[in-house]
mmCIF file of C-alpha atoms in Angstrom:
data_model
loop_
_atom_site.group_PDB
_atom_site.id
_atom_site.type_symbol
_atom_site.label_atom_id
_atom_site.label_comp_id
_atom_site.label_asym_id
_atom_site.label_seq_id
_atom_site.Cartn_x
_atom_site.Cartn_y
_atom_site.Cartn_z
ATOM 1 C CA MET A 1 0.000 0.000 0.000
ATOM 2 C CA HIS A 2 1.220 3.509 -0.871
ATOM 3 C CA ALA A 3 2.186 5.671 2.143
ATOM 4 C CA GLY A 4 -0.559 8.196 1.312
ATOM 5 C CA GLU A 5 -3.167 5.460 1.111
ATOM 6 C CA LEU A 6 -2.011 4.023 4.433
ATOM 7 C CA GLN A 7 -2.266 7.435 6.074
ATOM 8 C CA SER A 8 -5.781 7.944 4.677
ATOM 9 C CA ALA A 9 -6.862 4.545 5.942
ATOM 10 C CA ILE A 10 -5.489 5.233 9.431
ATOM 11 C CA VAL A 11 -7.111 8.683 9.613
ATOM 12 C CA ALA A 12 -10.424 7.160 8.498
ATOM 13 C CA MET A 13 -10.109 4.483 11.168
ATOM 14 C CA ILE A 14 -9.422 7.083 13.858
ATOM 15 C CA GLY A 15 -12.467 9.088 12.730
ATOM 16 C CA ASP A 16 -14.779 6.051 12.594
ATOM 17 C CA GLU A 17 -16.840 6.432 15.773
ATOM 18 C CA SER A 18 -18.102 2.843 15.457
ATOM 19 C CA GLN A 19 -14.584 1.694 16.298
ATOM 20 C CA THR A 20 -14.223 1.580 20.071
ATOM 21 C CA GLY A 21 -11.629 0.736 22.685
ATOM 22 C CA HIS A 22 -9.783 2.715 25.368
ATOM 23 C CA ASP A 23 -6.512 3.071 23.420
ATOM 24 C CA LEU A 24 -8.294 4.135 20.241
ATOM 25 C CA GLU A 25 -10.454 6.651 22.082
ATOM 26 C CA GLN A 26 -7.368 8.210 23.687
ATOM 27 C CA LEU A 27 -5.694 8.351 20.259
ATOM 28 C CA ARG A 28 -8.840 9.946 18.797
ATOM 29 C CA ILE A 29 -8.840 12.650 21.496
ATOM 30 C CA PHE A 30 -5.174 13.355 20.806
ATOM 31 C CA TYR A 31 -5.738 13.502 17.042
ATOM 32 C CA ASN A 32 -8.676 15.900 17.375
ATOM 33 C CA GLN A 33 -6.663 18.172 19.664
ATOM 34 C CA ALA A 34 -3.738 18.166 17.224
ATOM 35 C CA ALA A 35 -6.119 19.056 14.381
ATOM 36 C CA ASP A 36 -7.818 21.943 16.237
ATOM 37 C CA GLU A 37 -6.055 24.885 14.576
ATOM 38 C CA ASP A 38 -7.885 27.583 16.526
ATOM 39 C CA ALA A 39 -7.059 26.034 19.909
ATOM 40 C CA LEU A 40 -3.406 25.530 18.978
ATOM 41 C CA LYS A 41 -3.153 29.116 17.753
ATOM 42 C CA SER A 42 -4.496 30.449 21.042
ATOM 43 C CA ILE A 43 -1.977 28.367 23.001
ATOM 44 C CA GLY A 44 0.944 29.386 20.805
ATOM 45 C CA LEU A 45 4.332 28.726 22.353
ATOM 46 C CA SER A 46 3.123 29.225 25.929
ATOM 47 C CA GLN A 47 3.466 25.567 26.941
ATOM 48 C CA VAL A 48 6.925 25.213 25.398
ATOM 49 C CA GLN A 49 8.439 28.542 26.419
ATOM 50 C CA PRO A 50 9.133 27.518 30.054
ATOM 51 C CA TYR A 51 11.411 24.728 28.809
ATOM 52 C CA LEU A 52 13.220 27.102 26.441
ATOM 53 C CA ASP A 53 13.647 29.570 29.314
ATOM 54 C CA ARG A 54 15.244 26.838 31.432
ATOM 55 C CA VAL A 55 17.770 26.218 28.648
ATOM 56 C CA ASP A 56 18.518 29.943 28.282
ATOM 57 C CA ALA A 57 19.151 30.164 32.037
ATOM 58 C CA LEU A 58 21.930 27.544 32.023
ATOM 59 C CA ALA A 59 25.173 29.139 33.222
ATOM 60 C CA SER A 60 27.500 26.131 33.455
ATOM 61 C CA ILE A 61 27.996 22.571 32.288
ATOM 62 C CA GLU A 62 26.861 21.465 35.760
ATOM 63 C CA ASP A 63 23.564 23.273 35.157
ATOM 64 C CA LEU A 64 23.226 21.449 31.836
ATOM 65 C CA ASN A 65 23.907 18.107 33.540
ATOM 66 C CA ALA A 66 21.179 18.810 36.081
ATOM 67 C CA LEU A 67 18.691 19.826 33.378
ATOM 68 C CA ILE A 68 19.058 16.868 31.025
ATOM 69 C CA THR A 69 18.881 14.344 33.883
ATOM 70 C CA ASP A 70 15.825 16.030 35.433
ATOM 71 C CA LYS A 71 12.788 13.823 34.872
ATOM 72 C CA ASP A 72 10.625 16.962 34.875
ATOM 73 C CA PHE A 73 12.439 18.036 31.712
ATOM 74 C CA PRO A 74 10.700 15.719 29.180
ATOM 75 C CA PHE A 75 13.423 15.801 26.534
ATOM 76 C CA MET A 76 16.611 13.814 25.995
ATOM 77 C CA PRO A 77 18.944 15.598 23.568
ATOM 78 C CA PHE A 78 22.201 14.010 22.412
ATOM 79 C CA VAL A 79 21.435 10.423 23.515
ATOM 80 C CA GLN A 80 18.828 7.729 22.881
ATOM 81 C CA SER A 81 18.719 4.071 23.844
ATOM 82 C CA THR A 82 16.963 0.887 22.760
ATOM 83 C CA ILE A 83 17.030 -2.802 23.616
ATOM 84 C CA CYS A 84 18.878 -4.853 21.007
ATOM 85 C CA THR A 85 20.622 -8.179 20.443
ATOM 86 C CA VAL A 86 24.155 -8.657 19.157
ATOM 87 C CA GLY A 87 24.193 -12.447 18.914
ATOM 88 C CA MET A 88 21.961 -15.468 19.524
ATOM 89 C CA GLN A 89 23.096 -15.664 23.157
ATOM 90 C CA ASP A 90 22.554 -11.985 24.004
ATOM 91 C CA LYS A 91 19.579 -10.768 26.006
ATOM 92 C CA ASN A 92 18.666 -7.250 27.038
ATOM 93 C CA VAL A 93 21.667 -5.546 25.511
ATOM 94 C CA VAL A 94 21.049 -1.793 25.730
ATOM 95 C CA LYS A 95 22.175 0.149 22.672
ATOM 96 C CA VAL A 96 23.227 3.699 23.570
ATOM 97 C CA GLU A 97 23.552 5.935 20.526
ATOM 98 C CA ALA A 98 23.433 9.511 19.344
ATOM 99 C CA ASN A 99 20.138 11.343 19.110
ATOM 100 C CA LEU A 100 20.810 13.392 15.985
ATOM 101 C CA LEU A 101 18.300 16.070 14.986
ATOM 102 C CA PHE A 102 18.753 16.052 11.227
ATOM 103 C CA THR A 103 18.766 12.358 10.376
ATOM 104 C CA ASP A 104 17.159 9.074 11.354
ATOM 105 C CA VAL A 105 19.970 7.370 13.266
ATOM 106 C CA GLU A 106 18.322 3.943 13.145
ATOM 107 C CA LEU A 107 18.207 4.026 9.341
ATOM 108 C CA PHE A 108 21.238 6.108 8.374
ATOM 109 C CA GLY A 109 23.471 6.417 11.446
ATOM 110 C CA GLY A 110 25.993 9.211 10.911
ATOM 111 C CA GLN A 111 26.267 8.643 7.159
ATOM 112 C CA TYR A 112 25.279 12.189 6.134
ATOM 113 C CA TYR A 113 27.616 13.825 8.663
ATOM 114 C CA GLN A 114 30.711 12.403 6.985
ATOM 115 C CA ASP A 115 33.274 14.640 5.315
ATOM 116 C CA SER A 116 34.083 12.981 1.995
ATOM 117 C CA ASP A 117 37.017 13.465 -0.367
ATOM 118 C CA ASP A 118 34.531 13.037 -3.192
ATOM 119 C CA GLU A 119 33.043 16.484 -3.816
ATOM 120 C CA GLN A 120 29.771 15.115 -5.167
ATOM 121 C CA THR A 121 29.256 12.902 -2.109
ATOM 122 C CA LYS A 122 30.148 15.790 0.191
ATOM 123 C CA GLN A 123 27.631 18.110 -1.460
ATOM 124 C CA SER A 124 24.970 15.392 -1.421
ATOM 125 C CA ASN A 125 25.455 14.826 2.318
ATOM 126 C CA GLN A 126 25.280 18.546 3.074
ATOM 127 C CA ALA A 127 22.171 18.971 0.920
ATOM 128 C CA GLU A 128 20.437 16.131 2.775
ATOM 129 C CA LEU A 129 21.186 17.645 6.180
ATOM 130 C CA LEU A 130 20.169 21.169 5.130
ATOM 131 C CA SER A 131 16.931 19.805 3.705
ATOM 132 C CA ASN A 132 16.192 18.066 6.995
ATOM 133 C CA ALA A 133 16.889 21.334 8.813
ATOM 134 C CA ILE A 134 14.050 23.151 7.009
ATOM 135 C CA PRO A 135 11.412 22.303 9.688
ATOM 136 C CA LEU A 136 13.583 23.928 12.367
ATOM 137 C CA VAL A 137 14.198 26.966 10.154
ATOM 138 C CA THR A 138 10.486 27.454 9.445
ATOM 139 C CA ASP A 139 9.674 27.057 13.141
ATOM 140 C CA LEU A 140 12.175 29.755 14.095
ATOM 141 C CA MET A 141 10.853 32.054 11.361
ATOM 142 C CA ALA A 142 7.312 31.548 12.673
ATOM 143 C CA GLN A 143 8.554 32.794 16.050
ATOM 144 C CA GLY A 144 9.841 36.039 14.562
ATOM 145 C CA MET A 145 13.362 35.298 13.371
ATOM 146 C CA SER A 146 14.378 36.470 9.940
ATOM 147 C CA GLU A 147 15.185 33.823 7.355
ATOM 148 C CA GLU A 148 18.870 34.667 7.668
ATOM 149 C CA GLU A 149 18.819 34.400 11.472
ATOM 150 C CA ALA A 150 16.887 31.127 11.418
ATOM 151 C CA LYS A 151 19.220 29.542 8.870
ATOM 152 C CA SER A 152 22.242 30.746 10.826
ATOM 153 C CA PHE A 153 20.932 29.140 14.031
ATOM 154 C CA ALA A 154 20.141 25.857 12.229
ATOM 155 C CA LYS A 155 23.607 25.780 10.660
ATOM 156 C CA HIS A 156 25.144 26.424 14.074
ATOM 157 C CA VAL A 157 23.241 23.476 15.538
ATOM 158 C CA LEU A 158 24.263 21.330 12.581
ATOM 159 C CA ALA A 159 27.928 22.281 12.968
ATOM 160 C CA THR A 160 27.812 21.321 16.650
ATOM 161 C CA GLU A 161 26.108 18.020 15.905
ATOM 162 C CA THR A 162 28.599 17.205 13.174
ATOM 163 C CA LYS A 163 31.467 17.252 15.691
ATOM 164 C CA TYR A 164 30.156 13.997 17.174
ATOM 165 C CA GLY A 165 27.650 12.905 14.519
ATOM 166 C CA LYS A 166 30.445 12.147 12.049
ATOM 167 C CA HIS A 167 31.673 9.473 14.467
ATOM 168 C CA VAL A 168 28.318 7.678 14.631
ATOM 169 C CA ASP A 169 28.579 4.281 12.949
ATOM 170 C CA TYR A 170 26.540 3.425 9.850
ATOM 171 C CA ASP A 171 26.029 0.308 7.738
ATOM 172 C CA ALA A 172 27.159 1.753 4.383
ATOM 173 C CA ARG A 173 30.770 2.168 5.518
ATOM 174 C CA TYR A 174 31.163 -1.615 5.693
ATOM 175 C CA SER A 175 30.250 -2.181 2.035
ATOM 176 C CA SER A 176 33.897 -1.776 0.982
ATOM 177 C CA LEU A 177 35.393 -3.648 3.945
ATOM 178 C CA PRO A 178 36.132 -7.388 4.196
ATOM 179 C CA TYR A 179 33.282 -9.779 4.895
ATOM 180 C CA GLY A 180 32.456 -9.956 8.573
ATOM 181 C CA ALA A 181 33.752 -6.470 9.431
ATOM 182 C CA PHE A 182 30.283 -5.270 10.397
ATOM 183 C CA ALA A 183 29.704 -8.244 12.691
ATOM 184 C CA GLN A 184 33.096 -7.779 14.306
ATOM 185 C CA ALA A 185 32.480 -4.067 14.882
ATOM 186 C CA SER A 186 29.118 -4.912 16.419
ATOM 187 C CA PHE A 187 30.685 -7.336 18.892
ATOM 188 C CA ASP A 188 33.566 -4.949 19.642
ATOM 189 C CA SER A 189 31.080 -2.228 20.603
ATOM 190 C CA VAL A 190 29.581 -4.300 23.437
ATOM 191 C CA CYS A 191 30.710 -3.320 26.933
ATOM 192 C CA THR A 192 29.756 -3.614 30.584
ATOM 193 C CA TYR A 193 27.992 -0.865 32.510
ATOM 194 C CA ASP A 194 31.219 0.214 34.185
ATOM 195 C CA GLU A 195 33.017 0.353 30.823
ATOM 196 C CA LEU A 196 30.212 2.458 29.369
ATOM 197 C CA ILE A 197 30.228 4.954 32.229
ATOM 198 C CA ALA A 198 34.037 5.211 31.987
ATOM 199 C CA LEU A 199 33.657 6.500 28.411
ATOM 200 C CA PHE A 200 31.622 9.480 29.629
ATOM 201 C CA THR A 201 33.770 11.214 32.241
ATOM 202 C CA ASN A 202 32.126 14.596 31.517
ATOM 203 C CA LEU A 203 28.639 13.588 30.399
ATOM 204 C CA PRO A 204 26.226 12.412 33.181
ATOM 205 C CA MET A 205 25.498 9.105 31.454
ATOM 206 C CA GLU A 206 24.307 7.323 34.596
ATOM 207 C CA GLY A 207 21.641 9.949 35.210
ATOM 208 C CA MET A 208 20.642 9.942 31.551
ATOM 209 C CA LEU A 209 20.255 6.162 31.496
ATOM 210 C CA ASP A 210 18.170 6.365 34.656
ATOM 211 C CA LYS A 211 15.912 8.948 33.023
ATOM 212 C CA LEU A 212 15.618 6.736 29.924
ATOM 213 C CA GLY A 213 14.805 3.714 32.092
ATOM 214 C CA LYS A 214 17.807 1.766 30.851
ATOM 215 C CA LEU A 215 19.833 1.194 34.025
ATOM 216 C CA GLY A 216 20.589 -2.311 35.290
ATOM 217 C CA SER A 217 21.512 -4.161 32.098
ATOM 218 C CA GLU A 218 24.433 -6.570 32.139
ATOM 219 C CA ARG A 219 25.703 -5.345 28.789
ATOM 220 C CA TYR A 220 25.558 -2.204 26.690
ATOM 221 C CA LYS A 221 26.435 -1.414 23.068
ATOM 222 C CA VAL A 222 27.989 1.891 22.041
ATOM 223 C CA THR A 223 30.148 3.345 19.274
ATOM 224 C CA ARG A 224 33.203 4.329 21.267
ATOM 225 C CA GLU A 225 34.402 6.985 18.802
ATOM 226 C CA TRP A 226 31.074 8.811 19.046
ATOM 227 C CA ALA A 227 31.079 8.516 22.838
ATOM 228 C CA GLN A 228 34.581 9.994 23.043
ATOM 229 C CA ALA A 229 33.768 12.849 20.661
ATOM 230 C CA LEU A 230 30.646 13.877 22.578
ATOM 231 C CA ASN A 231 32.413 13.550 25.925
ATOM 232 C CA ASP A 232 35.262 15.784 24.706
ATOM 233 C CA LEU A 233 32.727 18.404 23.589
ATOM 234 C CA TRP A 234 31.024 18.398 27.007
ATOM 235 C CA THR A 235 32.851 21.365 28.588
ATOM 236 C CA ASN A 236 32.015 24.884 29.746
ATOM 237 C CA GLU A 237 33.838 26.248 26.712
ATOM 238 C CA ASN A 238 31.220 24.620 24.484
ATOM 239 C CA LEU A 239 28.211 25.374 26.684
ATOM 240 C CA GLU A 240 26.501 27.761 24.250
ATOM 241 C CA ASP A 241 26.901 25.252 21.407
ATOM 242 C CA LEU A 242 25.393 22.485 23.532
ATOM 243 C CA LYS A 243 22.545 24.769 24.637
ATOM 244 C CA SER A 244 21.675 25.443 20.988
ATOM 245 C CA VAL A 245 21.275 21.698 20.410
ATOM 246 C CA VAL A 246 19.036 21.387 23.478
ATOM 247 C CA LYS A 247 16.829 24.281 22.329
ATOM 248 C CA ALA A 248 16.585 22.809 18.836
ATOM 249 C CA THR A 249 15.591 19.474 20.372
ATOM 250 C CA VAL A 250 12.796 21.065 22.407
ATOM 251 C CA LEU A 251 11.461 22.872 19.338
ATOM 252 C CA THR A 252 11.775 19.878 17.013
ATOM 253 C CA GLU A 253 10.062 17.421 19.344
ATOM 254 C CA THR A 254 7.170 19.756 20.168
ATOM 255 C CA MET A 255 6.618 21.239 16.700
ATOM 256 C CA PRO A 256 4.070 18.597 15.544
ATOM 257 C CA TYR A 257 1.862 19.477 18.527
ATOM 258 C CA ARG A 258 1.862 23.259 18.032
ATOM 259 C CA ASP A 259 0.153 25.799 15.789
ATOM 260 C CA GLN A 260 1.206 25.274 12.177
ATOM 261 C CA SER A 261 -0.160 28.459 10.607
ATOM 262 C CA GLY A 262 2.998 30.559 11.051
ATOM 263 C CA ILE A 263 5.191 27.592 10.181
ATOM 264 C CA ASN A 264 3.213 27.083 6.973
ATOM 265 C CA GLU A 265 3.732 30.727 6.008
ATOM 266 C CA ALA A 266 7.465 30.263 6.468
ATOM 267 C CA ARG A 267 7.398 27.013 4.500
ATOM 268 C CA VAL A 268 5.687 28.706 1.557
ATOM 269 C CA SER A 269 8.208 31.579 1.636
ATOM 270 C CA LEU A 270 11.000 29.019 1.331
ATOM 271 C CA GLY A 271 9.274 27.221 -1.543
ATOM 272 C CA ALA A 272 8.125 24.228 0.520
ATOM 273 C CA PRO A 273 4.492 23.051 0.466
ATOM 274 C CA PRO A 274 2.312 23.810 3.519
ATOM 275 C CA THR A 275 0.748 21.063 5.612
ATOM 276 C CA ASP A 276 -2.972 20.972 6.401
ATOM 277 C CA ALA A 277 -4.460 20.286 9.833
ATOM 278 C CA SER A 278 -5.164 16.638 9.048
ATOM 279 C CA GLN A 279 -1.584 16.042 7.909
ATOM 280 C CA SER A 280 -0.152 17.774 10.980
ATOM 281 C CA ALA A 281 -2.418 15.815 13.316
ATOM 282 C CA TYR A 282 -1.455 12.552 11.661
ATOM 283 C CA GLU A 283 2.255 13.372 11.975
ATOM 284 C CA ALA A 284 1.713 14.181 15.661
ATOM 285 C CA CYS A 285 0.040 10.805 16.169
ATOM 286 C CA ASP A 286 2.719 9.096 14.111
ATOM 287 C CA ASN A 287 5.303 10.274 16.651
ATOM 288 C CA LEU A 288 3.547 8.249 19.337
ATOM 289 C CA ASN A 289 4.824 4.728 19.955
ATOM 290 C CA THR A 290 1.247 3.621 20.608
ATOM 291 C CA LEU A 291 -0.080 4.447 17.124
ATOM 292 C CA SER A 292 1.215 1.289 15.437
ATOM 293 C CA GLN A 293 0.040 -0.846 18.368
ATOM 294 C CA VAL A 294 -3.492 0.573 18.295
ATOM 295 C CA ILE A 295 -3.795 0.220 14.523
ATOM 296 C CA ALA A 296 -2.394 -3.327 14.623
ATOM 297 C CA LYS A 297 -4.993 -4.357 17.213
ATOM 298 C CA LEU A 298 -7.784 -2.833 15.162
ATOM 299 C CA TYR A 299 -6.565 -4.570 12.023
ATOM 300 C CA VAL A 300 -6.420 -7.947 13.753
ATOM 301 C CA ASN A 301 -9.910 -7.513 15.178
ATOM 302 C CA ASN A 302 -11.439 -6.283 11.899
ATOM 303 C CA ALA A 303 -9.585 -8.315 9.278
ATOM 304 C CA ILE A 304 -8.989 -11.545 11.145
ATOM 305 C CA GLY A 305 -11.662 -11.674 13.828
ATOM 306 C CA GLN A 306 -11.555 -13.510 17.138
ATOM 307 C CA GLU A 307 -11.565 -16.979 15.571
ATOM 308 C CA GLY A 308 -8.716 -16.107 13.223
ATOM 309 C CA LYS A 309 -6.827 -14.467 16.070
ATOM 310 C CA ALA A 310 -7.086 -17.654 18.139
ATOM 311 C CA ARG A 311 -5.834 -19.742 15.195
ATOM 312 C CA LEU A 312 -2.918 -17.349 14.642
ATOM 313 C CA GLU A 313 -1.956 -17.553 18.335
ATOM 314 C CA GLN A 314 -2.060 -21.347 18.206
ATOM 315 C CA LEU A 315 0.080 -21.361 15.064
ATOM 316 C CA THR A 316 2.620 -19.141 16.818
ATOM 317 C CA HIS A 317 2.758 -21.464 19.834
ATOM 318 C CA ASP A 318 3.164 -24.483 17.538
ATOM 319 C CA LEU A 319 6.007 -22.745 15.723
ATOM 320 C CA LEU A 320 7.786 -21.935 19.005
ATOM 321 C CA ASP A 321 7.376 -25.518 20.200
ATOM 322 C CA ALA A 322 8.830 -26.803 16.931
ATOM 323 C CA TYR A 323 11.885 -24.532 17.268
ATOM 324 C CA LYS A 324 12.411 -25.589 20.882
ATOM 325 C CA GLU A 325 12.331 -29.242 19.862
ATOM 326 C CA LEU A 326 14.773 -28.552 17.017
ATOM 327 C CA PHE A 327 17.201 -26.717 19.327
ATOM 328 C CA GLU A 328 17.064 -29.499 21.914
ATOM 329 C CA LYS A 329 18.063 -32.017 19.267
ATOM 330 C CA THR A 330 20.912 -29.969 17.774
ATOM 331 C CA ALA A 331 22.333 -27.997 20.724
ATOM 332 C CA CYS A 332 25.829 -28.796 21.999
ATOM 333 C CA PRO A 333 25.908 -31.044 25.089
ATOM 334 C CA ARG A 334 27.090 -29.219 28.195
ATOM 335 C CA GLY A 335 30.851 -29.384 28.541
ATOM 336 C CA THR A 336 31.651 -29.407 24.821
ATOM 337 C CA SER A 337 33.368 -26.371 23.389
ATOM 338 C CA SER A 338 31.357 -26.074 20.190
ATOM 339 C CA LEU A 339 28.941 -27.802 17.859
ATOM 340 C CA GLU A 340 31.912 -28.542 15.548
ATOM 341 C CA ASP A 341 33.646 -30.498 18.346
ATOM 342 C CA THR A 342 30.449 -32.399 19.008
ATOM 343 C CA CYS A 343 30.169 -33.346 15.366
ATOM 344 C CA ARG A 344 33.778 -34.528 15.283
ATOM 345 C CA GLY A 345 33.081 -36.840 18.181
ATOM 346 C CA ALA A 346 29.931 -38.266 16.636
#
């Protein structure tokens, strides 16, 4: 299904009052609020401004540490974390990685932040990042900045991010390396909690992990070059640069939930198409982790039904049982060093 068709189907499902359920009703309330242009215009930046004021008030790196680890400050610039696996034996490995504003780290890593000897590649990377900076520029223009001032601020944020973003790993760099290099790099990036914390002597990583709810894992995964670059940047000398990234994060993460009229005017002045209320509301909902879960439940209930759902659950259990039986028959006996040794002794 085309992305536009999928969006239309989801919006129609949200608006279908015959569809019920607590999660869907909460999503519907949120969607309707995000689509209420008059209400959003009356609110303006009033709900976001207190957070921006807290950033402006930072006078030292210690103040910044206190802010980003404060659970009453609902933003986490610079860092994000997810649960991942590195190998078949790994469980609950926490991946700690950069939270970059102008790219999707999960898909592209730091690919576009690289400085290339190839001029065409270099220009392509810069064009991609500048294109992704347009939402921030239009937001700043909607708040009263001139186009020149807004672009200057966005470029300043980008320059700061690039100092550590260019060290973020990405899949494409392994295409020209020997087979297995990616797997080896993945294993080499795994460390213990103590090893992770030791990488961030300036950055309050322990407090950040606590805020993210990712403390207590036996193993973590991190690109050490990125960790070192960000840690080196984390000084009072670079405080204003770091503050600009925090402010940009606050604006970027809240923009889908704010009035779009001024932003649309700025978009049109830059030659970009405006977004309507329905599109903005959908994008706001799309930022919620619960959207896919709610839609998946509705799809299962509507397309498969309770009987089909029960059959699918049984099929899943049968498949798991079959895998367990297969593993029990082929796993190495305890005490042997590997499956290869077991086979040699057979």
